[in-house]
């Protein structure tokens, strides 16, 4: 599906995940069935997920870590898929700059940074170097709850 202006408008309305398809249709002056079919197609094509998100700062004993990873070889696409399946990983991106990957990881009491490295990162191969940043306060960050 080509993501056109109408799809982007629907996605913007879905930022409020509790807004009904009828309300979106009324605002955009289109039919409710059009909204429903567009949303279904966006989900089917992997463009859109409708999910509950949490502010990790508001959860007791939870932290977010941002981890920069330099790989020893260039097979990044295969590696990114493996990294994305590690426990606690919210997202992984191939990036420009001094790292090959940037990973956002959710941690909590009982699954802290040392646990993540010992239990999850130790499974990974071809890591040349890692640099970790703990987010003490985030703004506009909401993520799916993974732990």
PDB file of C-alpha atoms in Angstrom:
ATOM      1  CA  UNK A   1       0.000   0.000   0.000  1.00  0.00           C
ATOM      2  CA  UNK A   2       1.261   3.460  -0.895  1.00  0.00           C
ATOM      3  CA  UNK A   3       1.206   5.650   2.195  1.00  0.00           C
ATOM      4  CA  UNK A   4      -0.545   8.774   0.925  1.00  0.00           C
ATOM      5  CA  UNK A   5      -1.652  11.971   2.690  1.00  0.00           C
ATOM      6  CA  UNK A   6      -4.924  10.354   3.812  1.00  0.00           C
ATOM      7  CA  UNK A   7      -3.044   7.448   5.462  1.00  0.00           C
ATOM      8  CA  UNK A   8      -0.734   9.910   7.232  1.00  0.00           C
ATOM      9  CA  UNK A   9      -3.786  11.882   8.442  1.00  0.00           C
ATOM     10  CA  UNK A  10      -5.354   8.693   9.818  1.00  0.00           C
ATOM     11  CA  UNK A  11      -2.089   7.734  11.532  1.00  0.00           C
ATOM     12  CA  UNK A  12      -1.890  11.193  13.147  1.00  0.00           C
ATOM     13  CA  UNK A  13      -5.413  10.763  14.538  1.00  0.00           C
ATOM     14  CA  UNK A  14      -4.482   7.329  15.883  1.00  0.00           C
ATOM     15  CA  UNK A  15      -1.838   8.950  18.079  1.00  0.00           C
ATOM     16  CA  UNK A  16      -4.771   9.064  20.479  1.00  0.00           C
ATOM     17  CA  UNK A  17      -5.240   5.282  20.431  1.00  0.00           C
ATOM     18  CA  UNK A  18      -8.675   5.576  22.005  1.00  0.00           C
ATOM     19  CA  UNK A  19     -10.137   7.655  19.168  1.00  0.00           C
ATOM     20  CA  UNK A  20     -12.796   5.701  17.281  1.00  0.00           C
ATOM     21  CA  UNK A  21     -12.757   5.100  13.551  1.00  0.00           C
ATOM     22  CA  UNK A  22     -16.058   7.003  13.385  1.00  0.00           C
ATOM     23  CA  UNK A  23     -14.533  10.054  15.057  1.00  0.00           C
ATOM     24  CA  UNK A  24     -11.552   9.946  12.686  1.00  0.00           C
ATOM     25  CA  UNK A  25     -13.865   9.570   9.681  1.00  0.00           C
ATOM     26  CA  UNK A  26     -15.966  12.543  10.794  1.00  0.00           C
ATOM     27  CA  UNK A  27     -12.871  14.720  11.262  1.00  0.00           C
ATOM     28  CA  UNK A  28     -11.424  13.765   7.867  1.00  0.00           C
ATOM     29  CA  UNK A  29     -14.811  13.832   6.099  1.00  0.00           C
ATOM     30  CA  UNK A  30     -14.488  10.280   4.818  1.00  0.00           C
ATOM     31  CA  UNK A  31     -16.449   7.111   5.569  1.00  0.00           C
ATOM     32  CA  UNK A  32     -15.812   4.988   8.629  1.00  0.00           C
ATOM     33  CA  UNK A  33     -15.290   1.981   6.312  1.00  0.00           C
ATOM     34  CA  UNK A  34     -12.527   3.887   4.500  1.00  0.00           C
ATOM     35  CA  UNK A  35     -10.750   4.492   7.808  1.00  0.00           C
ATOM     36  CA  UNK A  36     -11.225   0.854   8.858  1.00  0.00           C
ATOM     37  CA  UNK A  37      -9.919  -0.551   5.556  1.00  0.00           C
ATOM     38  CA  UNK A  38      -6.952   1.849   5.445  1.00  0.00           C
ATOM     39  CA  UNK A  39      -5.970   1.004   9.022  1.00  0.00           C
ATOM     40  CA  UNK A  40      -6.292  -2.738   8.309  1.00  0.00           C
ATOM     41  CA  UNK A  41      -4.086  -2.404   5.239  1.00  0.00           C
ATOM     42  CA  UNK A  42      -1.487  -0.297   7.103  1.00  0.00           C
ATOM     43  CA  UNK A  43      -1.322  -2.960   9.834  1.00  0.00           C
ATOM     44  CA  UNK A  44      -1.159  -5.785   7.273  1.00  0.00           C
ATOM     45  CA  UNK A  45       1.711  -4.027   5.423  1.00  0.00           C
ATOM     46  CA  UNK A  46       3.701  -3.565   8.665  1.00  0.00           C
ATOM     47  CA  UNK A  47       3.443   0.232   8.515  1.00  0.00           C
ATOM     48  CA  UNK A  48       1.251   0.644  11.589  1.00  0.00           C
ATOM     49  CA  UNK A  49       0.849  -1.094  14.933  1.00  0.00           C
ATOM     50  CA  UNK A  50      -1.826  -0.140  17.414  1.00  0.00           C
ATOM     51  CA  UNK A  51      -0.497  -0.812  20.883  1.00  0.00           C
ATOM     52  CA  UNK A  52      -0.379   0.564  24.396  1.00  0.00           C
ATOM     53  CA  UNK A  53       2.764   2.524  25.196  1.00  0.00           C
ATOM     54  CA  UNK A  54       4.278   3.369  28.561  1.00  0.00           C
ATOM     55  CA  UNK A  55       6.454   6.180  29.834  1.00  0.00           C
ATOM     56  CA  UNK A  56       9.411   4.272  31.336  1.00  0.00           C
ATOM     57  CA  UNK A  57      10.165   7.188  33.695  1.00  0.00           C
ATOM     58  CA  UNK A  58       6.764   6.660  35.321  1.00  0.00           C
ATOM     59  CA  UNK A  59       7.395   2.961  36.064  1.00  0.00           C
ATOM     60  CA  UNK A  60       9.096   2.265  39.393  1.00  0.00           C
ATOM     61  CA  UNK A  61      12.570   0.699  39.096  1.00  0.00           C
ATOM     62  CA  UNK A  62      12.655   0.883  35.274  1.00  0.00           C
ATOM     63  CA  UNK A  63      15.342   2.532  33.152  1.00  0.00           C
ATOM     64  CA  UNK A  64      16.103   2.958  29.484  1.00  0.00           C
ATOM     65  CA  UNK A  65      19.563   2.338  28.085  1.00  0.00           C
ATOM     66  CA  UNK A  66      20.806   3.616  24.738  1.00  0.00           C
ATOM     67  CA  UNK A  67      23.588   1.381  23.456  1.00  0.00           C
ATOM     68  CA  UNK A  68      25.910   2.172  20.556  1.00  0.00           C
ATOM     69  CA  UNK A  69      27.451  -0.915  18.944  1.00  0.00           C
ATOM     70  CA  UNK A  70      30.375  -1.116  16.547  1.00  0.00           C
ATOM     71  CA  UNK A  71      30.446  -4.412  14.639  1.00  0.00           C
ATOM     72  CA  UNK A  72      33.590  -6.174  13.436  1.00  0.00           C
ATOM     73  CA  UNK A  73      32.050  -7.042  10.055  1.00  0.00           C
ATOM     74  CA  UNK A  74      29.593  -5.530   7.638  1.00  0.00           C
ATOM     75  CA  UNK A  75      26.798  -8.139   7.806  1.00  0.00           C
ATOM     76  CA  UNK A  76      24.691  -5.611   9.732  1.00  0.00           C
ATOM     77  CA  UNK A  77      21.262  -6.537   8.368  1.00  0.00           C
ATOM     78  CA  UNK A  78      21.537 -10.094   9.691  1.00  0.00           C
ATOM     79  CA  UNK A  79      22.873  -8.776  12.996  1.00  0.00           C
ATOM     80  CA  UNK A  80      20.165  -6.190  13.446  1.00  0.00           C
ATOM     81  CA  UNK A  81      17.479  -8.871  13.295  1.00  0.00           C
ATOM     82  CA  UNK A  82      19.276 -10.916  15.951  1.00  0.00           C
ATOM     83  CA  UNK A  83      19.781  -7.870  18.198  1.00  0.00           C
ATOM     84  CA  UNK A  84      16.108  -6.935  17.894  1.00  0.00           C
ATOM     85  CA  UNK A  85      15.057 -10.269  19.418  1.00  0.00           C
ATOM     86  CA  UNK A  86      17.083  -9.871  22.627  1.00  0.00           C
ATOM     87  CA  UNK A  87      15.089  -9.516  25.854  1.00  0.00           C
ATOM     88  CA  UNK A  88      14.407  -5.895  26.726  1.00  0.00           C
ATOM     89  CA  UNK A  89      15.254  -4.480  23.284  1.00  0.00           C
ATOM     90  CA  UNK A  90      12.729  -1.823  22.272  1.00  0.00           C
ATOM     91  CA  UNK A  91      14.397  -0.919  18.970  1.00  0.00           C
ATOM     92  CA  UNK A  92      17.569  -1.317  16.938  1.00  0.00           C
ATOM     93  CA  UNK A  93      18.631   0.961  14.102  1.00  0.00           C
ATOM     94  CA  UNK A  94      21.468   0.860  11.590  1.00  0.00           C
ATOM     95  CA  UNK A  95      22.999   4.333  11.828  1.00  0.00           C
ATOM     96  CA  UNK A  96      25.686   6.559  10.394  1.00  0.00           C
ATOM     97  CA  UNK A  97      28.491   7.857  12.576  1.00  0.00           C
ATOM     98  CA  UNK A  98      30.812   6.108  14.968  1.00  0.00           C
ATOM     99  CA  UNK A  99      28.469   3.162  15.633  1.00  0.00           C
ATOM    100  CA  UNK A 100      26.893   0.670  13.272  1.00  0.00           C
ATOM    101  CA  UNK A 101      23.831   0.085  15.473  1.00  0.00           C
ATOM    102  CA  UNK A 102      21.966   2.060  18.099  1.00  0.00           C
ATOM    103  CA  UNK A 103      19.793   0.013  20.423  1.00  0.00           C
ATOM    104  CA  UNK A 104      17.213   1.162  22.976  1.00  0.00           C
ATOM    105  CA  UNK A 105      16.771  -1.283  25.844  1.00  0.00           C
ATOM    106  CA  UNK A 106      14.308  -1.355  28.727  1.00  0.00           C
ATOM    107  CA  UNK A 107      15.736  -2.453  32.072  1.00  0.00           C
ATOM    108  CA  UNK A 108      14.117  -3.064  35.446  1.00  0.00           C
ATOM    109  CA  UNK A 109      14.946  -4.316  38.902  1.00  0.00           C
ATOM    110  CA  UNK A 110      15.914  -7.965  38.429  1.00  0.00           C
ATOM    111  CA  UNK A 111      16.908  -7.345  34.802  1.00  0.00           C
ATOM    112  CA  UNK A 112      19.474  -4.588  34.974  1.00  0.00           C
ATOM    113  CA  UNK A 113      22.282  -3.580  32.655  1.00  0.00           C
ATOM    114  CA  UNK A 114      24.703  -6.247  33.873  1.00  0.00           C
ATOM    115  CA  UNK A 115      21.995  -8.895  33.429  1.00  0.00           C
ATOM    116  CA  UNK A 116      21.303  -7.647  29.897  1.00  0.00           C
ATOM    117  CA  UNK A 117      24.987  -7.889  28.973  1.00  0.00           C
ATOM    118  CA  UNK A 118      25.525 -11.254  30.681  1.00  0.00           C
ATOM    119  CA  UNK A 119      22.292 -12.965  29.556  1.00  0.00           C
ATOM    120  CA  UNK A 120      21.540 -11.306  26.207  1.00  0.00           C
ATOM    121  CA  UNK A 121      24.493  -9.487  24.647  1.00  0.00           C
ATOM    122  CA  UNK A 122      26.805 -12.425  25.358  1.00  0.00           C
ATOM    123  CA  UNK A 123      24.823 -14.366  22.709  1.00  0.00           C
ATOM    124  CA  UNK A 124      25.897 -11.914  20.012  1.00  0.00           C
ATOM    125  CA  UNK A 125      28.970 -12.295  17.812  1.00  0.00           C
ATOM    126  CA  UNK A 126      31.053  -9.819  15.806  1.00  0.00           C
ATOM    127  CA  UNK A 127      30.844  -7.005  18.366  1.00  0.00           C
ATOM    128  CA  UNK A 128      33.915  -4.809  18.228  1.00  0.00           C
ATOM    129  CA  UNK A 129      32.886  -2.255  20.860  1.00  0.00           C
ATOM    130  CA  UNK A 130      29.898  -1.061  22.866  1.00  0.00           C
ATOM    131  CA  UNK A 131      29.088   2.226  24.566  1.00  0.00           C
ATOM    132  CA  UNK A 132      26.142   2.488  26.932  1.00  0.00           C
ATOM    133  CA  UNK A 133      24.141   5.496  28.071  1.00  0.00           C
ATOM    134  CA  UNK A 134      21.521   5.272  30.821  1.00  0.00           C
ATOM    135  CA  UNK A 135      18.619   7.688  30.313  1.00  0.00           C
ATOM    136  CA  UNK A 136      17.882   9.331  33.663  1.00  0.00           C
ATOM    137  CA  UNK A 137      15.022  11.450  32.314  1.00  0.00           C
ATOM    138  CA  UNK A 138      13.286  11.258  28.929  1.00  0.00           C
ATOM    139  CA  UNK A 139      10.875  13.588  27.204  1.00  0.00           C
ATOM    140  CA  UNK A 140       8.191  12.328  24.797  1.00  0.00           C
ATOM    141  CA  UNK A 141       9.459   8.744  25.087  1.00  0.00           C
ATOM    142  CA  UNK A 142       6.805   6.066  25.240  1.00  0.00           C
ATOM    143  CA  UNK A 143       7.546   2.463  24.418  1.00  0.00           C
ATOM    144  CA  UNK A 144       5.781  -0.904  24.419  1.00  0.00           C
ATOM    145  CA  UNK A 145       6.226  -2.740  27.713  1.00  0.00           C
ATOM    146  CA  UNK A 146       8.533  -5.681  26.987  1.00  0.00           C
ATOM    147  CA  UNK A 147       9.606  -7.139  30.321  1.00  0.00           C
TER     148      UNK A 147
END
